[in-house]
Amino acid sequence: MDHFLLLLGALMVLTLKVISCAMSYNDGLLEEEELREAQKKNRLIELPSFTEYVGYCLCCGSHFAGPVFEMKDYLEWTERKGIWAPTEKGPAPSPFGATIQALLQATVCMALYLYLIPHFNISGLNSPAYQEWGFWKRLSYQFMSGFTARWKYYFIWSISEAAVIISGLGFSGWTDTSPSKPKWDRAKNVDILGVEFAKSSVQLPLVWNIQVSTWLRHYVYDRLVQKGKKPGFFQLLATQTTSAVWHGLYPGYIIFFVQSALMIAGSRVLYRWQQAIPSNMDVVKNLLVFISFAYTVLVLNYSAVGFMVLTLQETLALYGSVYYIGTIAPIVLILLGNMIKPAKPSRSKARKEQ
Ligand SMILES: *[C@@H]1O[C@H](CO)[C@@H](O)[C@H](O)[C@H]1NC(C)=O
């Protein structure tokens, strides 16, 4: 079973690479003026050779757990071009400090996961004891199971980040500060504190599974927006559904990603209200910031149950055991958002600040 899961992970990353390589090559055939920034940056003018293609697809270190990266960057790294080109200051910077940091992070995540998993796990969610608990205890157990499960992903991503950094591919340019320092975030797939302390669900795709979110933005979301039009709920839902199909056709994944589209739409309502509050009402503003944070952790951990148990029956039973609170909350927010619309002037100001 475990071998099977490893193979699945490898195929998931491979799928993204094959698609992005093909689409970037296609972008290379189009007129440059018609392309978005990301397309211009990643487009391939020449067809990569067979060896380059196989090297990109099977690049070890990132084979089983990602992260996904662009063919263009892979080619520049292997050929010592672009940011990897040797400068007068010498060859590329040393990756050792950043590698050790990623390894330390991996160790902490593994330790925390191994400490928590005997207490909060899927079998606990399905145990007879769970059925006897009251609402708050069930909700907290769901909450803690989601929290615990995340550390497994933090560990896997940190350890492959270390592998990609030490290979040199993880290098992503220099900071603007003086003296400039090397940046190593090409393989950074998660910002742990960013996830755990997210003030709004809108931030989550920017800090969780970062490389796949970027991939989804460049290869799905952006390409669904017609020229001159704004993206809406359709683009969001289509992107989250693609993500669900990519994870595997389990009902739990589909439910999770529909949940997450609702969660983000609800968060946007809170954000609009927050922006509309005049600056002399700090208490109300801070209260809304706190509500937005609490809403995010609540709905995220509730939604994560679907991601963990996967079957339709179990997911619905567990959601029902806490009265579908994490589905009702975003829907109520979205409906309220349609009724309570902040005044126009502050809204256009908010848009500018965004
Ligand atoms: C799962 O958690 C429960 C406590 O909720 C514990 O009794 C059980 O041993 C745990 N199972 C595993 C496999 O760690």
mmCIF file of C-alpha atoms and ligand atoms in Angstrom:
data_model
loop_
_atom_site.group_PDB
_atom_site.id
_atom_site.type_symbol
_atom_site.label_atom_id
_atom_site.label_comp_id
_atom_site.label_asym_id
_atom_site.label_seq_id
_atom_site.Cartn_x
_atom_site.Cartn_y
_atom_site.Cartn_z
ATOM 1 C CA MET A 1 0.000 0.000 0.000
ATOM 2 C CA ASP A 2 2.764 2.452 0.912
ATOM 3 C CA HIS A 3 4.608 1.753 -2.319
ATOM 4 C CA PHE A 4 1.408 2.449 -4.161
ATOM 5 C CA LEU A 5 1.029 5.830 -2.439
ATOM 6 C CA LEU A 6 4.626 6.788 -3.262
ATOM 7 C CA LEU A 7 3.977 5.928 -6.899
ATOM 8 C CA LEU A 8 0.841 8.054 -6.832
ATOM 9 C CA GLY A 9 2.770 11.008 -5.431
ATOM 10 C CA ALA A 10 5.346 10.650 -8.196
ATOM 11 C CA LEU A 11 2.630 10.503 -10.858
ATOM 12 C CA MET A 12 0.940 13.593 -9.419
ATOM 13 C CA VAL A 13 4.120 15.665 -9.778
ATOM 14 C CA LEU A 14 4.808 14.165 -13.202
ATOM 15 C CA THR A 15 1.344 15.167 -14.430
ATOM 16 C CA LEU A 16 1.963 18.806 -13.549
ATOM 17 C CA LYS A 17 5.384 18.784 -15.193
ATOM 18 C CA VAL A 18 4.188 17.228 -18.454
ATOM 19 C CA ILE A 19 1.318 19.721 -18.693
ATOM 20 C CA SER A 20 3.405 22.791 -17.868
ATOM 21 C CA CYS A 21 6.166 21.730 -20.272
ATOM 22 C CA ALA A 22 3.652 21.215 -23.111
ATOM 23 C CA MET A 23 1.821 24.467 -22.429
ATOM 24 C CA SER A 24 5.037 26.474 -22.117
ATOM 25 C CA TYR A 25 6.171 25.078 -25.453
ATOM 26 C CA ASN A 26 2.812 26.069 -26.918
ATOM 27 C CA ASP A 27 3.241 29.571 -25.425
ATOM 28 C CA GLY A 28 6.575 29.708 -27.244
ATOM 29 C CA LEU A 29 4.711 29.360 -30.549
ATOM 30 C CA LEU A 30 2.359 32.294 -29.818
ATOM 31 C CA GLU A 31 2.957 36.000 -30.369
ATOM 32 C CA GLU A 32 4.782 37.434 -27.367
ATOM 33 C CA GLU A 33 2.496 40.502 -26.998
ATOM 34 C CA GLU A 34 -0.522 38.277 -26.382
ATOM 35 C CA LEU A 35 1.036 36.580 -23.354
ATOM 36 C CA ARG A 36 0.779 37.315 -19.638
ATOM 37 C CA GLU A 37 3.943 37.983 -17.610
ATOM 38 C CA ALA A 38 4.242 34.403 -16.299
ATOM 39 C CA GLN A 39 3.798 32.985 -19.786
ATOM 40 C CA LYS A 40 6.517 35.261 -21.188
ATOM 41 C CA LYS A 41 8.862 34.226 -18.405
ATOM 42 C CA ASN A 42 8.352 30.459 -18.769
ATOM 43 C CA ARG A 43 7.768 30.029 -22.510
ATOM 44 C CA LEU A 44 10.015 27.612 -24.398
ATOM 45 C CA ILE A 45 11.215 28.803 -27.780
ATOM 46 C CA GLU A 46 12.877 25.517 -28.711
ATOM 47 C CA LEU A 47 11.644 21.980 -28.232
ATOM 48 C CA PRO A 48 13.703 20.418 -25.400
ATOM 49 C CA SER A 49 15.731 17.328 -26.321
ATOM 50 C CA PHE A 50 14.605 13.880 -25.164
ATOM 51 C CA THR A 51 17.320 13.781 -22.486
ATOM 52 C CA GLU A 52 16.357 17.207 -21.188
ATOM 53 C CA TYR A 53 12.720 16.163 -21.072
ATOM 54 C CA VAL A 54 13.386 12.933 -19.173
ATOM 55 C CA GLY A 55 15.777 14.773 -16.858
ATOM 56 C CA TYR A 56 13.127 17.343 -16.072
ATOM 57 C CA CYS A 57 10.354 14.798 -15.536
ATOM 58 C CA LEU A 58 12.321 12.419 -13.328
ATOM 59 C CA CYS A 59 14.609 14.921 -11.571
ATOM 60 C CA CYS A 60 15.224 13.086 -8.305
ATOM 61 C CA GLY A 61 14.912 14.861 -4.987
ATOM 62 C CA SER A 62 11.630 16.302 -6.125
ATOM 63 C CA HIS A 63 10.267 13.136 -7.697
ATOM 64 C CA PHE A 64 7.962 11.844 -4.967
ATOM 65 C CA ALA A 65 6.654 14.884 -3.141
ATOM 66 C CA GLY A 66 7.351 17.713 -5.542
ATOM 67 C CA PRO A 67 7.763 20.604 -5.694
ATOM 68 C CA VAL A 68 6.892 21.211 -9.316
ATOM 69 C CA PHE A 69 9.086 23.708 -11.190
ATOM 70 C CA GLU A 70 9.303 25.115 -14.704
ATOM 71 C CA MET A 71 11.185 23.471 -17.580
ATOM 72 C CA LYS A 72 12.672 26.874 -18.426
ATOM 73 C CA ASP A 73 14.262 27.123 -14.962
ATOM 74 C CA TYR A 74 15.423 23.497 -15.082
ATOM 75 C CA LEU A 75 17.203 24.090 -18.386
ATOM 76 C CA GLU A 76 18.857 27.289 -17.144
ATOM 77 C CA TRP A 77 20.011 25.499 -13.998
ATOM 78 C CA THR A 78 21.493 22.529 -15.876
ATOM 79 C CA GLU A 79 23.221 24.817 -18.389
ATOM 80 C CA ARG A 80 24.426 27.324 -15.747
ATOM 81 C CA LYS A 81 22.533 30.154 -17.403
ATOM 82 C CA GLY A 82 20.214 32.894 -16.117
ATOM 83 C CA ILE A 83 20.555 33.352 -12.349
ATOM 84 C CA TRP A 84 22.883 30.331 -12.200
ATOM 85 C CA ALA A 85 25.430 31.872 -14.561
ATOM 86 C CA PRO A 86 28.817 32.363 -12.842
ATOM 87 C CA THR A 87 29.395 36.089 -12.132
ATOM 88 C CA GLU A 88 32.605 38.059 -11.552
ATOM 89 C CA LYS A 89 32.002 37.477 -7.829
ATOM 90 C CA GLY A 90 32.435 33.746 -8.410
ATOM 91 C CA PRO A 91 30.216 30.699 -8.935
ATOM 92 C CA ALA A 92 26.698 30.236 -7.558
ATOM 93 C CA PRO A 93 26.256 30.783 -3.775
ATOM 94 C CA SER A 94 26.714 27.982 -1.267
ATOM 95 C CA PRO A 95 23.478 26.116 -0.498
ATOM 96 C CA PHE A 96 24.576 24.632 2.826
ATOM 97 C CA GLY A 97 23.093 27.149 5.256
ATOM 98 C CA ALA A 98 19.681 27.014 3.594
ATOM 99 C CA THR A 99 19.839 23.200 3.413
ATOM 100 C CA ILE A 100 20.520 22.889 7.140
ATOM 101 C CA GLN A 101 17.655 25.246 7.893
ATOM 102 C CA ALA A 102 15.247 23.134 5.801
ATOM 103 C CA LEU A 103 16.513 19.943 7.471
ATOM 104 C CA LEU A 104 16.001 21.428 10.931
ATOM 105 C CA GLN A 105 12.490 22.431 9.977
ATOM 106 C CA ALA A 106 11.839 18.888 8.721
ATOM 107 C CA THR A 107 13.064 17.454 12.045
ATOM 108 C CA VAL A 108 10.812 19.689 14.134
ATOM 109 C CA CYS A 109 7.798 18.861 11.947
ATOM 110 C CA MET A 110 8.441 15.130 12.161
ATOM 111 C CA ALA A 111 8.860 15.280 15.938
ATOM 112 C CA LEU A 112 5.632 17.214 16.409
ATOM 113 C CA TYR A 113 3.731 14.878 14.086
ATOM 114 C CA LEU A 114 4.979 11.751 15.864
ATOM 115 C CA TYR A 115 4.087 13.319 19.206
ATOM 116 C CA LEU A 116 0.525 14.263 18.198
ATOM 117 C CA ILE A 117 -0.592 11.396 15.956
ATOM 118 C CA PRO A 118 -1.260 8.854 18.762
ATOM 119 C CA HIS A 119 -3.743 11.328 20.244
ATOM 120 C CA PHE A 120 -5.486 12.778 17.179
ATOM 121 C CA ASN A 121 -6.040 10.577 14.141
ATOM 122 C CA ILE A 122 -8.617 9.201 11.696
ATOM 123 C CA SER A 123 -9.344 6.100 13.758
ATOM 124 C CA GLY A 124 -10.146 8.443 16.639
ATOM 125 C CA LEU A 125 -12.673 10.213 14.423
ATOM 126 C CA ASN A 126 -14.313 6.886 13.611
ATOM 127 C CA SER A 127 -14.244 5.475 17.148
ATOM 128 C CA PRO A 128 -17.385 4.781 19.201
ATOM 129 C CA ALA A 129 -16.008 7.139 21.870
ATOM 130 C CA TYR A 130 -16.247 10.060 19.417
ATOM 131 C CA GLN A 131 -19.982 9.425 18.985
ATOM 132 C CA GLU A 132 -20.569 9.877 22.682
ATOM 133 C CA TRP A 133 -18.902 13.282 22.930
ATOM 134 C CA GLY A 134 -20.734 16.581 22.882
ATOM 135 C CA PHE A 135 -20.486 19.225 20.143
ATOM 136 C CA TRP A 136 -17.462 21.133 21.490
ATOM 137 C CA LYS A 137 -15.374 18.042 22.134
ATOM 138 C CA ARG A 138 -16.131 16.671 18.661
ATOM 139 C CA LEU A 139 -15.293 19.997 17.074
ATOM 140 C CA SER A 140 -12.009 20.227 18.973
ATOM 141 C CA TYR A 141 -11.069 16.661 18.022
ATOM 142 C CA GLN A 142 -11.724 17.449 14.349
ATOM 143 C CA PHE A 143 -9.733 20.625 14.794
ATOM 144 C CA MET A 144 -6.772 18.800 16.345
ATOM 145 C CA SER A 145 -6.870 15.988 13.750
ATOM 146 C CA GLY A 146 -6.589 18.531 10.952
ATOM 147 C CA PHE A 147 -3.806 20.362 12.785
ATOM 148 C CA THR A 148 -1.896 17.110 13.383
ATOM 149 C CA ALA A 149 -2.252 15.873 9.798
ATOM 150 C CA ARG A 150 -0.732 19.096 8.458
ATOM 151 C CA TRP A 151 2.614 18.407 10.164
ATOM 152 C CA LYS A 152 3.058 15.314 8.016
ATOM 153 C CA TYR A 153 2.871 17.492 4.899
ATOM 154 C CA TYR A 154 5.148 20.117 6.464
ATOM 155 C CA PHE A 155 7.719 17.355 7.068
ATOM 156 C CA ILE A 156 7.565 15.880 3.548
ATOM 157 C CA TRP A 157 7.778 19.290 1.916
ATOM 158 C CA SER A 158 10.645 20.464 4.123
ATOM 159 C CA ILE A 159 12.719 17.391 3.378
ATOM 160 C CA SER A 160 12.268 17.673 -0.397
ATOM 161 C CA GLU A 161 12.950 21.406 -0.113
ATOM 162 C CA ALA A 162 16.305 20.508 1.460
ATOM 163 C CA ALA A 163 17.034 18.101 -1.413
ATOM 164 C CA VAL A 164 16.270 20.691 -4.082
ATOM 165 C CA ILE A 165 18.227 23.418 -2.282
ATOM 166 C CA ILE A 166 21.381 21.341 -1.942
ATOM 167 C CA SER A 167 21.250 20.497 -5.668
ATOM 168 C CA GLY A 168 21.433 24.248 -6.401
ATOM 169 C CA LEU A 169 18.105 24.293 -8.248
ATOM 170 C CA GLY A 170 16.453 25.812 -5.174
ATOM 171 C CA PHE A 171 18.324 29.082 -5.752
ATOM 172 C CA SER A 172 15.904 31.802 -6.833
ATOM 173 C CA GLY A 173 17.991 34.968 -7.179
ATOM 174 C CA TRP A 174 19.355 37.681 -4.929
ATOM 175 C CA THR A 175 17.591 39.992 -2.468
ATOM 176 C CA ASP A 176 17.453 43.730 -3.188
ATOM 177 C CA THR A 177 19.177 44.549 0.115
ATOM 178 C CA SER A 178 22.809 45.567 0.263
ATOM 179 C CA PRO A 179 24.829 43.460 0.573
ATOM 180 C CA SER A 180 22.455 41.239 -1.404
ATOM 181 C CA LYS A 181 21.795 37.782 -0.040
ATOM 182 C CA PRO A 182 20.897 34.644 -1.995
ATOM 183 C CA LYS A 183 17.243 33.572 -1.927
ATOM 184 C CA TRP A 184 16.401 29.871 -1.775
ATOM 185 C CA ASP A 185 12.650 29.764 -2.181
ATOM 186 C CA ARG A 186 12.108 27.982 -5.505
ATOM 187 C CA ALA A 187 11.419 24.740 -3.619
ATOM 188 C CA LYS A 188 9.636 26.364 -0.683
ATOM 189 C CA ASN A 189 6.263 24.690 -0.674
ATOM 190 C CA VAL A 190 4.825 25.887 2.614
ATOM 191 C CA ASP A 191 5.049 28.826 4.991
ATOM 192 C CA ILE A 192 4.133 27.005 8.205
ATOM 193 C CA LEU A 193 3.429 30.043 10.377
ATOM 194 C CA GLY A 194 1.590 31.636 7.463
ATOM 195 C CA VAL A 195 -0.820 28.666 7.394
ATOM 196 C CA GLU A 196 -1.274 28.293 11.131
ATOM 197 C CA PHE A 197 -1.811 32.026 11.711
ATOM 198 C CA ALA A 198 -3.591 32.939 8.456
ATOM 199 C CA LYS A 199 -5.721 36.023 9.071
ATOM 200 C CA SER A 200 -7.885 35.228 6.056
ATOM 201 C CA SER A 201 -8.618 32.129 3.955
ATOM 202 C CA VAL A 202 -7.662 34.172 0.901
ATOM 203 C CA GLN A 203 -4.047 33.926 2.106
ATOM 204 C CA LEU A 204 -4.056 30.109 2.354
ATOM 205 C CA PRO A 205 -3.331 29.274 -1.303
ATOM 206 C CA LEU A 206 -0.343 31.656 -1.063
ATOM 207 C CA VAL A 207 1.235 29.785 1.873
ATOM 208 C CA TRP A 208 0.046 26.147 1.543
ATOM 209 C CA ASN A 209 1.415 23.885 -1.224
ATOM 210 C CA ILE A 210 2.792 27.068 -2.756
ATOM 211 C CA GLN A 211 4.277 25.544 -5.907
ATOM 212 C CA VAL A 212 1.092 23.687 -6.835
ATOM 213 C CA SER A 213 -0.987 26.809 -6.112
ATOM 214 C CA THR A 214 1.293 28.800 -8.405
ATOM 215 C CA TRP A 215 0.963 26.098 -11.030
ATOM 216 C CA LEU A 216 -2.848 26.144 -10.731
ATOM 217 C CA ARG A 217 -2.857 29.937 -10.999
ATOM 218 C CA HIS A 218 -0.661 30.025 -14.116
ATOM 219 C CA TYR A 219 -2.056 27.000 -15.936
ATOM 220 C CA VAL A 220 -5.747 27.012 -14.885
ATOM 221 C CA TYR A 221 -7.071 30.127 -13.112
ATOM 222 C CA ASP A 222 -5.388 32.836 -15.228
ATOM 223 C CA ARG A 223 -6.142 31.011 -18.465
ATOM 224 C CA LEU A 224 -9.869 30.845 -17.651
ATOM 225 C CA VAL A 225 -10.146 34.629 -17.370
ATOM 226 C CA GLN A 226 -11.167 36.247 -20.636
ATOM 227 C CA LYS A 227 -9.113 39.217 -21.789
ATOM 228 C CA GLY A 228 -10.188 42.440 -20.072
ATOM 229 C CA LYS A 229 -12.539 40.631 -17.654
ATOM 230 C CA LYS A 230 -12.255 40.048 -13.922
ATOM 231 C CA PRO A 231 -12.050 36.543 -12.409
ATOM 232 C CA GLY A 232 -15.097 35.478 -10.353
ATOM 233 C CA PHE A 233 -16.475 32.531 -8.418
ATOM 234 C CA PHE A 234 -16.555 30.377 -11.579
ATOM 235 C CA GLN A 235 -12.768 30.620 -12.056
ATOM 236 C CA LEU A 236 -12.237 29.880 -8.358
ATOM 237 C CA LEU A 237 -14.529 26.843 -8.386
ATOM 238 C CA ALA A 238 -13.073 25.510 -11.660
ATOM 239 C CA THR A 239 -9.544 25.818 -10.270
ATOM 240 C CA GLN A 240 -10.445 24.095 -7.005
ATOM 241 C CA THR A 241 -12.246 21.325 -8.921
ATOM 242 C CA THR A 242 -9.168 20.790 -11.120
ATOM 243 C CA SER A 243 -7.141 20.532 -7.952
ATOM 244 C CA ALA A 244 -9.612 17.965 -6.574
ATOM 245 C CA VAL A 245 -9.478 15.843 -9.742
ATOM 246 C CA TRP A 246 -5.677 16.024 -9.686
ATOM 247 C CA HIS A 247 -5.610 14.786 -6.077
ATOM 248 C CA GLY A 248 -7.737 11.769 -7.081
ATOM 249 C CA LEU A 249 -11.390 11.061 -7.691
ATOM 250 C CA TYR A 250 -12.402 10.539 -4.086
ATOM 251 C CA PRO A 251 -15.591 12.196 -2.842
ATOM 252 C CA GLY A 252 -13.656 13.562 0.164
ATOM 253 C CA TYR A 253 -11.282 15.552 -2.078
ATOM 254 C CA ILE A 254 -14.146 16.960 -4.143
ATOM 255 C CA ILE A 255 -15.979 17.975 -0.962
ATOM 256 C CA PHE A 256 -12.803 19.524 0.454
ATOM 257 C CA PHE A 257 -12.148 21.654 -2.611
ATOM 258 C CA VAL A 258 -15.751 22.811 -2.949
ATOM 259 C CA GLN A 259 -15.594 23.635 0.764
ATOM 260 C CA SER A 260 -12.386 25.600 0.204
ATOM 261 C CA ALA A 261 -13.946 27.634 -2.629
ATOM 262 C CA LEU A 262 -16.841 28.489 -0.275
ATOM 263 C CA MET A 263 -14.391 29.256 2.538
ATOM 264 C CA ILE A 264 -12.415 31.690 0.365
ATOM 265 C CA ALA A 265 -15.567 33.377 -0.958
ATOM 266 C CA GLY A 266 -16.767 33.834 2.643
ATOM 267 C CA SER A 267 -13.420 35.273 3.655
ATOM 268 C CA ARG A 268 -13.628 37.818 0.853
ATOM 269 C CA VAL A 269 -16.873 39.126 2.340
ATOM 270 C CA LEU A 270 -15.207 39.588 5.738
ATOM 271 C CA TYR A 271 -12.291 41.306 4.022
ATOM 272 C CA ARG A 272 -14.582 43.751 2.197
ATOM 273 C CA TRP A 273 -16.308 44.659 5.451
ATOM 274 C CA GLN A 274 -12.979 45.083 7.190
ATOM 275 C CA GLN A 275 -11.786 47.482 4.491
ATOM 276 C CA ALA A 276 -15.005 49.490 4.715
ATOM 277 C CA ILE A 277 -14.598 50.287 8.408
ATOM 278 C CA PRO A 278 -13.338 53.845 8.933
ATOM 279 C CA SER A 279 -9.898 54.109 10.504
ATOM 280 C CA ASN A 280 -11.238 55.785 13.684
ATOM 281 C CA MET A 281 -13.068 52.556 14.611
ATOM 282 C CA ASP A 282 -10.046 50.412 15.406
ATOM 283 C CA VAL A 283 -11.845 48.211 17.928
ATOM 284 C CA VAL A 284 -14.444 47.078 15.387
ATOM 285 C CA LYS A 285 -11.735 46.600 12.795
ATOM 286 C CA ASN A 286 -9.633 44.432 15.114
ATOM 287 C CA LEU A 287 -12.718 42.466 16.067
ATOM 288 C CA LEU A 288 -13.329 41.705 12.390
ATOM 289 C CA VAL A 289 -9.673 40.716 11.942
ATOM 290 C CA PHE A 290 -10.074 38.288 14.836
ATOM 291 C CA ILE A 291 -13.368 36.908 13.467
ATOM 292 C CA SER A 292 -11.696 36.393 10.102
ATOM 293 C CA PHE A 293 -8.829 34.471 11.760
ATOM 294 C CA ALA A 294 -11.206 32.318 13.840
ATOM 295 C CA TYR A 295 -13.404 31.680 10.804
ATOM 296 C CA THR A 296 -10.375 30.550 8.798
ATOM 297 C CA VAL A 297 -9.051 28.039 11.353
ATOM 298 C CA LEU A 298 -12.526 26.709 12.064
ATOM 299 C CA VAL A 299 -13.593 26.192 8.450
ATOM 300 C CA LEU A 300 -10.158 24.972 7.360
ATOM 301 C CA ASN A 301 -9.950 22.224 9.976
ATOM 302 C CA TYR A 302 -13.575 21.220 9.435
ATOM 303 C CA SER A 303 -12.983 21.024 5.662
ATOM 304 C CA ALA A 304 -9.786 19.024 6.192
ATOM 305 C CA VAL A 305 -11.865 16.145 7.614
ATOM 306 C CA GLY A 306 -13.088 15.404 4.064
ATOM 307 C CA PHE A 307 -9.487 15.439 2.850
ATOM 308 C CA MET A 308 -8.522 12.900 5.506
ATOM 309 C CA VAL A 309 -11.359 10.336 5.533
ATOM 310 C CA LEU A 310 -12.111 10.488 1.771
ATOM 311 C CA THR A 311 -15.376 8.511 1.613
ATOM 312 C CA LEU A 312 -18.649 10.340 1.090
ATOM 313 C CA GLN A 313 -20.426 8.493 3.877
ATOM 314 C CA GLU A 314 -17.803 9.155 6.550
ATOM 315 C CA THR A 315 -17.280 12.769 5.511
ATOM 316 C CA LEU A 316 -20.984 13.569 5.691
ATOM 317 C CA ALA A 317 -21.366 11.707 8.997
ATOM 318 C CA LEU A 318 -18.492 13.678 10.541
ATOM 319 C CA TYR A 319 -19.728 16.997 9.144
ATOM 320 C CA GLY A 320 -23.192 16.159 10.465
ATOM 321 C CA SER A 321 -21.761 15.343 13.886
ATOM 322 C CA VAL A 322 -20.862 19.031 14.235
ATOM 323 C CA TYR A 323 -24.085 20.248 12.569
ATOM 324 C CA TYR A 324 -22.334 21.190 9.263
ATOM 325 C CA ILE A 325 -21.040 24.308 10.989
ATOM 326 C CA GLY A 326 -18.134 24.741 8.550
ATOM 327 C CA THR A 327 -20.462 24.611 5.532
ATOM 328 C CA ILE A 328 -23.166 26.810 7.006
ATOM 329 C CA ALA A 329 -20.775 29.549 8.195
ATOM 330 C CA PRO A 330 -19.358 30.426 4.739
ATOM 331 C CA ILE A 331 -22.766 30.186 3.039
ATOM 332 C CA VAL A 332 -24.301 32.531 5.623
ATOM 333 C CA LEU A 333 -21.385 34.928 5.106
ATOM 334 C CA ILE A 334 -21.755 34.874 1.322
ATOM 335 C CA LEU A 335 -25.510 35.560 1.642
ATOM 336 C CA LEU A 336 -24.898 38.349 4.166
ATOM 337 C CA GLY A 337 -22.246 39.746 1.835
ATOM 338 C CA ASN A 338 -24.900 40.094 -0.855
ATOM 339 C CA MET A 339 -27.157 41.988 1.544
ATOM 340 C CA ILE A 340 -24.693 44.146 3.478
ATOM 341 C CA LYS A 341 -22.580 45.942 0.931
ATOM 342 C CA PRO A 342 -20.122 48.553 2.153
ATOM 343 C CA ALA A 343 -20.489 52.077 0.758
ATOM 344 C CA LYS A 344 -18.916 52.689 -2.650
ATOM 345 C CA PRO A 345 -16.119 55.194 -1.849
ATOM 346 C CA SER A 346 -14.391 53.060 0.786
ATOM 347 C CA ARG A 347 -14.732 50.045 -1.467
ATOM 348 C CA SER A 348 -12.793 51.613 -4.323
ATOM 349 C CA LYS A 349 -10.217 52.728 -1.776
ATOM 350 C CA ALA A 350 -9.990 49.160 -0.507
ATOM 351 C CA ARG A 351 -9.399 47.930 -4.024
ATOM 352 C CA LYS A 352 -6.512 50.329 -4.422
ATOM 353 C CA GLU A 353 -4.936 49.117 -1.192
ATOM 354 C CA GLN A 354 -5.284 45.511 -2.336
HETATM 355 C C1 LIG B 1 -5.729 7.354 17.585
HETATM 356 O O1 LIG B 1 -6.141 8.212 18.634
HETATM 357 C C2 LIG B 1 -6.793 7.562 19.698
HETATM 358 C C3 LIG B 1 -7.169 8.643 20.696
HETATM 359 O O2 LIG B 1 -8.064 9.520 20.145
HETATM 360 C C4 LIG B 1 -5.884 6.512 20.327
HETATM 361 O O3 LIG B 1 -6.586 5.820 21.331
HETATM 362 C C5 LIG B 1 -5.422 5.537 19.257
HETATM 363 O O4 LIG B 1 -4.482 4.651 19.800
HETATM 364 C C6 LIG B 1 -4.775 6.303 18.110
HETATM 365 N N1 LIG B 1 -4.439 5.377 17.029
HETATM 366 C C7 LIG B 1 -3.247 5.376 16.442
HETATM 367 C C8 LIG B 1 -3.082 4.386 15.328
HETATM 368 O O5 LIG B 1 -2.337 6.104 16.776
#
